[in-house]
Tab-separated table of C-alpha atoms in Angstrom:
chain	number	residue	atom	x	y	z
M	1	MET	CA	0.000	0.000	0.000
M	2	ALA	CA	2.768	2.456	0.851
M	3	LEU	CA	4.360	2.022	-2.575
M	4	ALA	CA	1.006	2.436	-4.330
M	5	ARG	CA	0.283	5.584	-2.312
M	6	ARG	CA	3.626	7.074	-3.332
M	7	LEU	CA	2.950	6.254	-6.979
M	8	LEU	CA	-0.358	8.066	-6.947
M	9	ALA	CA	0.716	10.910	-4.659
M	10	PRO	CA	0.447	14.604	-5.636
M	11	GLY	CA	1.749	15.132	-9.094
M	12	GLY	CA	-0.003	11.972	-10.246
M	13	ALA	CA	-3.462	13.551	-10.202
M	14	ALA	CA	-4.707	17.025	-10.972
M	15	ARG	CA	-6.570	18.938	-8.282
M	16	ASN	CA	-9.932	20.635	-8.682
M	17	ALA	CA	-10.509	24.004	-7.040
M	18	ASP	CA	-12.373	22.164	-4.267
M	19	GLY	CA	-9.332	19.960	-3.584
M	20	LEU	CA	-10.818	16.718	-4.930
M	21	ASP	CA	-8.703	14.465	-7.098
M	22	ARG	CA	-9.609	14.352	-10.755
M	23	PRO	CA	-9.313	11.089	-12.658
M	24	PRO	CA	-5.862	10.750	-14.182
M	25	PRO	CA	-5.548	11.456	-17.893
M	26	ALA	CA	-6.284	8.592	-20.289
M	27	GLY	CA	-3.236	6.402	-20.786
M	28	CYS	CA	-1.766	7.089	-17.350
M	29	ALA	CA	0.384	3.964	-17.061
M	30	ARG	CA	1.028	4.083	-13.328
M	31	PHE	CA	-2.663	4.558	-12.534
M	32	GLU	CA	-3.537	1.582	-14.721
M	33	ARG	CA	-0.843	-0.588	-13.141
M	34	VAL	CA	-2.065	0.190	-9.622
M	35	ALA	CA	-5.636	-0.531	-10.780
M	36	ARG	CA	-4.398	-3.838	-12.224
M	37	LEU	CA	-2.780	-4.677	-8.872
M	38	ARG	CA	-6.116	-3.978	-7.174
M	39	ASP	CA	-7.853	-6.357	-9.596
M	40	GLU	CA	-5.143	-8.985	-9.238
M	41	LEU	CA	-5.368	-9.042	-5.439
M	42	HIS	CA	-9.166	-9.236	-5.683
M	43	ALA	CA	-8.935	-12.183	-8.103
M	44	THR	CA	-6.373	-13.863	-5.839
M	45	ALA	CA	-8.661	-13.656	-2.800
M	46	ASN	CA	-11.441	-15.212	-4.898
M	47	ARG	CA	-9.107	-17.987	-6.105
M	48	VAL	CA	-8.018	-18.767	-2.547
M	49	GLU	CA	-11.630	-19.119	-1.438
M	50	HIS	CA	-12.392	-21.277	-4.492
M	51	VAL	CA	-9.456	-23.623	-3.794
M	52	ARG	CA	-10.516	-23.935	-0.144
M	53	LEU	CA	-14.134	-24.815	-0.950
M	54	VAL	CA	-14.035	-26.925	-4.124
M	55	ASP	CA	-12.827	-30.498	-4.508
M	56	ASP	CA	-10.304	-30.843	-7.349
M	57	PRO	CA	-10.319	-27.091	-8.088
M	58	MET	CA	-9.267	-25.609	-11.400
M	59	ILE	CA	-8.193	-21.969	-11.543
M	60	ASP	CA	-7.606	-19.568	-14.412
M	61	ALA	CA	-4.440	-17.705	-15.359
M	62	VAL	CA	-2.568	-16.363	-12.360
M	63	ARG	CA	-1.892	-12.790	-13.534
M	64	VAL	CA	-4.465	-10.163	-14.445
M	65	ARG	CA	-3.304	-8.705	-17.757
M	66	ALA	CA	-5.383	-5.502	-17.809
M	67	ALA	CA	-7.272	-3.607	-15.144
M	68	ARG	CA	-11.041	-3.797	-15.336
M	69	ALA	CA	-12.527	-0.370	-15.905
M	70	ALA	CA	-9.111	1.249	-15.532
M	71	ARG	CA	-10.374	4.303	-17.339
M	72	ALA	CA	-13.592	4.511	-15.370
M	73	VAL	CA	-14.225	7.825	-13.669
M	74	LEU	CA	-12.278	7.063	-10.511
M	75	SER	CA	-9.801	9.301	-8.797
M	76	PRO	CA	-6.451	7.927	-7.652
M	77	GLY	CA	-7.766	8.249	-4.088
M	78	GLN	CA	-10.710	6.000	-4.912
M	79	VAL	CA	-8.459	3.391	-6.515
M	80	LEU	CA	-6.177	3.475	-3.459
M	81	HIS	CA	-9.190	3.037	-1.185
M	82	GLN	CA	-10.301	0.026	-3.234
M	83	LEU	CA	-6.754	-1.366	-3.156
M	84	ASP	CA	-6.733	-0.949	0.624
M	85	LEU	CA	-10.061	-2.812	0.947
M	86	VAL	CA	-8.919	-5.609	-1.359
M	87	SER	CA	-5.607	-5.930	0.509
M	88	ASP	CA	-7.434	-6.192	3.827
M	89	ARG	CA	-9.742	-8.859	2.386
M	90	LEU	CA	-6.797	-10.887	1.067
M	91	VAL	CA	-5.037	-10.691	4.438
M	92	GLU	CA	-8.239	-11.879	6.137
M	93	VAL	CA	-8.684	-14.783	3.701
M	94	LEU	CA	-5.037	-15.832	4.028
M	95	GLY	CA	-5.140	-15.528	7.811
M	96	ALA	CA	-7.995	-18.034	7.935
M	97	LEU	CA	-6.030	-20.734	6.073
M	98	THR	CA	-4.954	-23.783	8.033
M	99	PRO	CA	-1.469	-25.244	7.459
M	100	GLY	CA	-3.029	-28.037	5.401
M	101	GLU	CA	-4.937	-25.602	3.199
M	102	TRP	CA	-1.706	-23.879	2.169
M	103	ARG	CA	-0.703	-27.232	0.617
M	104	ARG	CA	-3.999	-27.789	-1.248
M	105	VAL	CA	-3.459	-28.363	-4.943
M	106	ALA	CA	-5.360	-26.772	-7.822
M	107	ARG	CA	-5.155	-27.423	-11.540
M	108	LEU	CA	-3.702	-24.508	-13.476
M	109	GLY	CA	-3.696	-25.107	-17.216
M	110	GLU	CA	-1.871	-28.394	-17.846
M	111	GLY	CA	-0.129	-28.358	-14.474
M	112	VAL	CA	-0.878	-28.063	-10.791
M	113	ILE	CA	0.008	-25.493	-8.154
M	114	THR	CA	-0.322	-25.424	-4.389
M	115	LEU	CA	-2.276	-22.633	-2.784
M	116	GLY	CA	0.930	-21.482	-1.084
M	117	GLY	CA	2.730	-21.440	-4.441
M	118	LEU	CA	-0.072	-19.427	-6.020
M	119	ILE	CA	0.052	-16.825	-3.251
M	120	ASP	CA	3.843	-16.651	-3.388
M	121	ASP	CA	3.788	-16.093	-7.167
M	122	ILE	CA	1.145	-13.361	-6.942
M	123	LEU	CA	2.797	-11.444	-4.108
M	124	HIS	CA	6.238	-11.765	-5.691
M	125	GLY	CA	4.923	-10.420	-9.002
M	126	ALA	CA	2.983	-7.614	-7.323
M	127	ARG	CA	6.043	-6.475	-5.386
M	128	HIS	CA	8.159	-6.428	-8.540
M	129	ASP	CA	5.481	-4.479	-10.420
M	130	LEU	CA	5.472	-1.814	-7.720
M	131	LEU	CA	9.267	-1.683	-7.515
M	132	ASP	CA	9.480	-1.347	-11.321
M	133	LEU	CA	7.044	1.546	-11.148
M	134	MET	CA	9.131	3.196	-8.448
M	135	GLU	CA	12.199	3.006	-10.708
M	136	VAL	CA	10.274	4.464	-13.646
M	137	GLU	CA	9.050	7.310	-11.453
M	138	GLY	CA	12.562	7.929	-10.118
M	139	GLY	CA	11.667	7.162	-6.519
M	140	ALA	CA	13.613	4.978	-4.182
M	141	PRO	CA	11.778	1.964	-2.802
M	142	PRO	CA	11.157	2.010	0.933
M	143	ALA	CA	13.700	0.175	3.074
């Protein structure tokens, strides 16, 4: 969340006279990437719940390729709020997993993946996406 907040901090969104954030201009890559992260974490929480509840689960592709409604009329503050809610939900879902559930297996394409492996892949990719964005924006990642 801290990295996402820095990416969408002042300078990333115009301000109205009343102080409210305007939606970023069309094609704003960092806004779209943070929106994609929001969607990816949401999809991951849904996949975790699916793997927990279904016998012999099959899940779709691990990474979200494009944010849903990335160009919808949302301000960066609204996207950050949604990202915060989705992050909290994912933490709650993961916190409820038993040790055995982390080892549950799901079919992914032609192969299989454990729930723990799925989560590790998603979080690893999300962290790298945010760190890449920090480099592009010229900011130093937090220690």
